Short mmCIF file of C-alpha atoms in Angstrom, two decimals:
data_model
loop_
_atom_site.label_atom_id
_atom_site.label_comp_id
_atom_site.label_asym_id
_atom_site.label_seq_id
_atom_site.Cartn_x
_atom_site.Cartn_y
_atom_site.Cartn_z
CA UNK J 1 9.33 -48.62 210.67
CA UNK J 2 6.26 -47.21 208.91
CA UNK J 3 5.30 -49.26 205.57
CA UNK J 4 5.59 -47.09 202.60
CA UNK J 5 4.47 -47.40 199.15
CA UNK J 6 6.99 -46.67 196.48
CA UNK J 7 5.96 -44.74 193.55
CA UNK J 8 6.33 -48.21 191.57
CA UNK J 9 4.17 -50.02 193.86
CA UNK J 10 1.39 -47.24 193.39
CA UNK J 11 -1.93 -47.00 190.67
CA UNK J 12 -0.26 -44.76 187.86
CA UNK J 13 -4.34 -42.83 187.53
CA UNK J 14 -4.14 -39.47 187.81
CA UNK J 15 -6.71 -37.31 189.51
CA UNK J 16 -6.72 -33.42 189.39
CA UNK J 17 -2.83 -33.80 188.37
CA UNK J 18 -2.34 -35.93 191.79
CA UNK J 19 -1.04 -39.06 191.36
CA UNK J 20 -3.91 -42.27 192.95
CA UNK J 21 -2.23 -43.14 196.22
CA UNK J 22 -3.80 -46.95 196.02
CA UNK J 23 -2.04 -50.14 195.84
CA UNK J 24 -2.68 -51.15 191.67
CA UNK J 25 -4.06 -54.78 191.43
CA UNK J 26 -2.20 -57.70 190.84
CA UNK J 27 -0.53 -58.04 187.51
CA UNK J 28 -1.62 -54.48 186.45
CA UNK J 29 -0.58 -50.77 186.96
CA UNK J 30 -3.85 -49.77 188.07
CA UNK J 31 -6.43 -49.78 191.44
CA UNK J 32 -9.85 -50.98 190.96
CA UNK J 33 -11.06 -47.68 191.18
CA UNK J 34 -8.76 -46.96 188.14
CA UNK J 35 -8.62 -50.02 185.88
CA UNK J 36 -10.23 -49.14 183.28
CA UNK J 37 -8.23 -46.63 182.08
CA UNK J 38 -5.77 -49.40 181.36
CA UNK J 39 -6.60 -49.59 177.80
CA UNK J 40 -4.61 -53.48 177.87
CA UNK J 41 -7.09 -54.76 180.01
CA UNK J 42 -10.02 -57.00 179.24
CA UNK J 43 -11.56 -58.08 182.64
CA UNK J 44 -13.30 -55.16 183.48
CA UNK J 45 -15.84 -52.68 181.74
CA UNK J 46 -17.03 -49.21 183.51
CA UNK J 47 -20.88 -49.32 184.31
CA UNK J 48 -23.17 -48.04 181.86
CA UNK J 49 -25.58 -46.94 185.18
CA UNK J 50 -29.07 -45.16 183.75
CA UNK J 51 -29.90 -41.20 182.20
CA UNK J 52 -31.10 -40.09 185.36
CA UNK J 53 -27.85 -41.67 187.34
CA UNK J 54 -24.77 -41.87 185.02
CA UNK J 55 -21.78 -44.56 186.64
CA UNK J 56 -18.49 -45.13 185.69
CA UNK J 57 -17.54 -47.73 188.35
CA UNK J 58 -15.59 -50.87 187.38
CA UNK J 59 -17.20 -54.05 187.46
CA UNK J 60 -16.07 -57.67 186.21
CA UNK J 61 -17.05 -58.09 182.50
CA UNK J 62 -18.74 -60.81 182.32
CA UNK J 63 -21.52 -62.87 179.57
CA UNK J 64 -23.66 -59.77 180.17
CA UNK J 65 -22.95 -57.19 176.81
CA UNK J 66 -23.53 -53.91 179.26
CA UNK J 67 -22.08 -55.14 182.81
CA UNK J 68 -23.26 -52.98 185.37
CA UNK J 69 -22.56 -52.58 188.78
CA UNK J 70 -25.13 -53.32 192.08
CA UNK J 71 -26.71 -50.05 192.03
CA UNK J 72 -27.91 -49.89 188.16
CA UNK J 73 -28.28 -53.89 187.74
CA UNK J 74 -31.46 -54.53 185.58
CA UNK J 75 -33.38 -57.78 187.84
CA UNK J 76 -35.83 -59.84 186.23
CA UNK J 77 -39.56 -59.48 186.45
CA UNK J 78 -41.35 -61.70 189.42
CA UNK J 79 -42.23 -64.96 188.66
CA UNK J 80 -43.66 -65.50 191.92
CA UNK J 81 -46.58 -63.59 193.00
CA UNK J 82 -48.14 -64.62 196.23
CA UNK J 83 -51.38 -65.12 196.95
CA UNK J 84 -53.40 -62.35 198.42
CA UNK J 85 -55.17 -63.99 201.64
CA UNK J 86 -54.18 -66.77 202.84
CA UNK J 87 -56.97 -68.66 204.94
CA UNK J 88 -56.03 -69.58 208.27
CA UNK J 89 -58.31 -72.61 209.51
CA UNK J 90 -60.17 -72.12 212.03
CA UNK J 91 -58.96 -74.69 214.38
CA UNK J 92 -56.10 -73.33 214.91
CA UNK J 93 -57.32 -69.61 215.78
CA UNK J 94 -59.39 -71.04 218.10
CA UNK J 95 -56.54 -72.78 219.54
CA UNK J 96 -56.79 -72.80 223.91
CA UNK J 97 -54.00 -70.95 225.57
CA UNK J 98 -53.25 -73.63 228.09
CA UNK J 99 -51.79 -75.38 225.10
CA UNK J 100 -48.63 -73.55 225.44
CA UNK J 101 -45.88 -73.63 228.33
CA UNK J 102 -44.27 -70.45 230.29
CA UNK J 103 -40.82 -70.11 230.29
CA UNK J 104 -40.97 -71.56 233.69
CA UNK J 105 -42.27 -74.99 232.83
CA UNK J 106 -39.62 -74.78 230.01
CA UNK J 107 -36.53 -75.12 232.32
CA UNK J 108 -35.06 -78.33 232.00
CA UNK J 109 -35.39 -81.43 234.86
CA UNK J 110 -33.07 -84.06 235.97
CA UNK J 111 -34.97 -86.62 234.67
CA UNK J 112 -34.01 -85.45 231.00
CA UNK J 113 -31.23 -87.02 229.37
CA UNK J 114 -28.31 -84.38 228.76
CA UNK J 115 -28.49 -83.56 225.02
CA UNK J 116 -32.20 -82.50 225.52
CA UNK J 117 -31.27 -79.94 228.54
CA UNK J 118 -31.11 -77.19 226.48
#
């Protein structure tokens, strides 16, 4: 038998006089997508998002006075700025290729004990 949601067990929101077909969150009447429209509820504020880009999605309220969601969240200038050319010595550029191993000479021997076969 196919689950089924009862009307009770569904986000009371309405959209474009259709009932929300999601599942409400725990210990509310609401989805996630709806929850602020519960005017009872104080863990979650709608996104203020930017002019250009106006937002509405829910996100947790949190120390922040105007939570917003991933898209619209303000970061902090850089504190680290790298530097702009690094200087590579000149030993190692001039480094001689017979230095390094093929993948052939990499293979493992016998005379290698087990836990440095691979």
């Amino acid at each position: 038998q196919a689950h089924t949601t009862r009307s009770s067990q569904r986000c009371l929101a309405f959209v474009d006089d259709v009932r929300c077909s999601r599942q409400p969150l725990p210990l509310s009447r609401h989805c996630l997508l709806h929850i602020c429209q519960d005017t009872n509820q104080t863990l979650f504020k709608p996104c203020q998002g930017s002019e250009e880009v106006p937002c509405n999605k829910p996100v947790a309220a949190s120390l922040s006075e105007e939570p917003c969601c991933p898209l619209h969240l303000r970061l902090p200038p850089q504190l680290y700025v790298p530097e702009q050319g690094l200087a590579v010595p000149e030993e190692l550029e001039a480094a001689p290729s017979d230095l390094y191993l093929s993948a052939a000479e990499l293979q493992p021997t016998e005379s290698l004990p087990l836990e440095f076969s691979d």
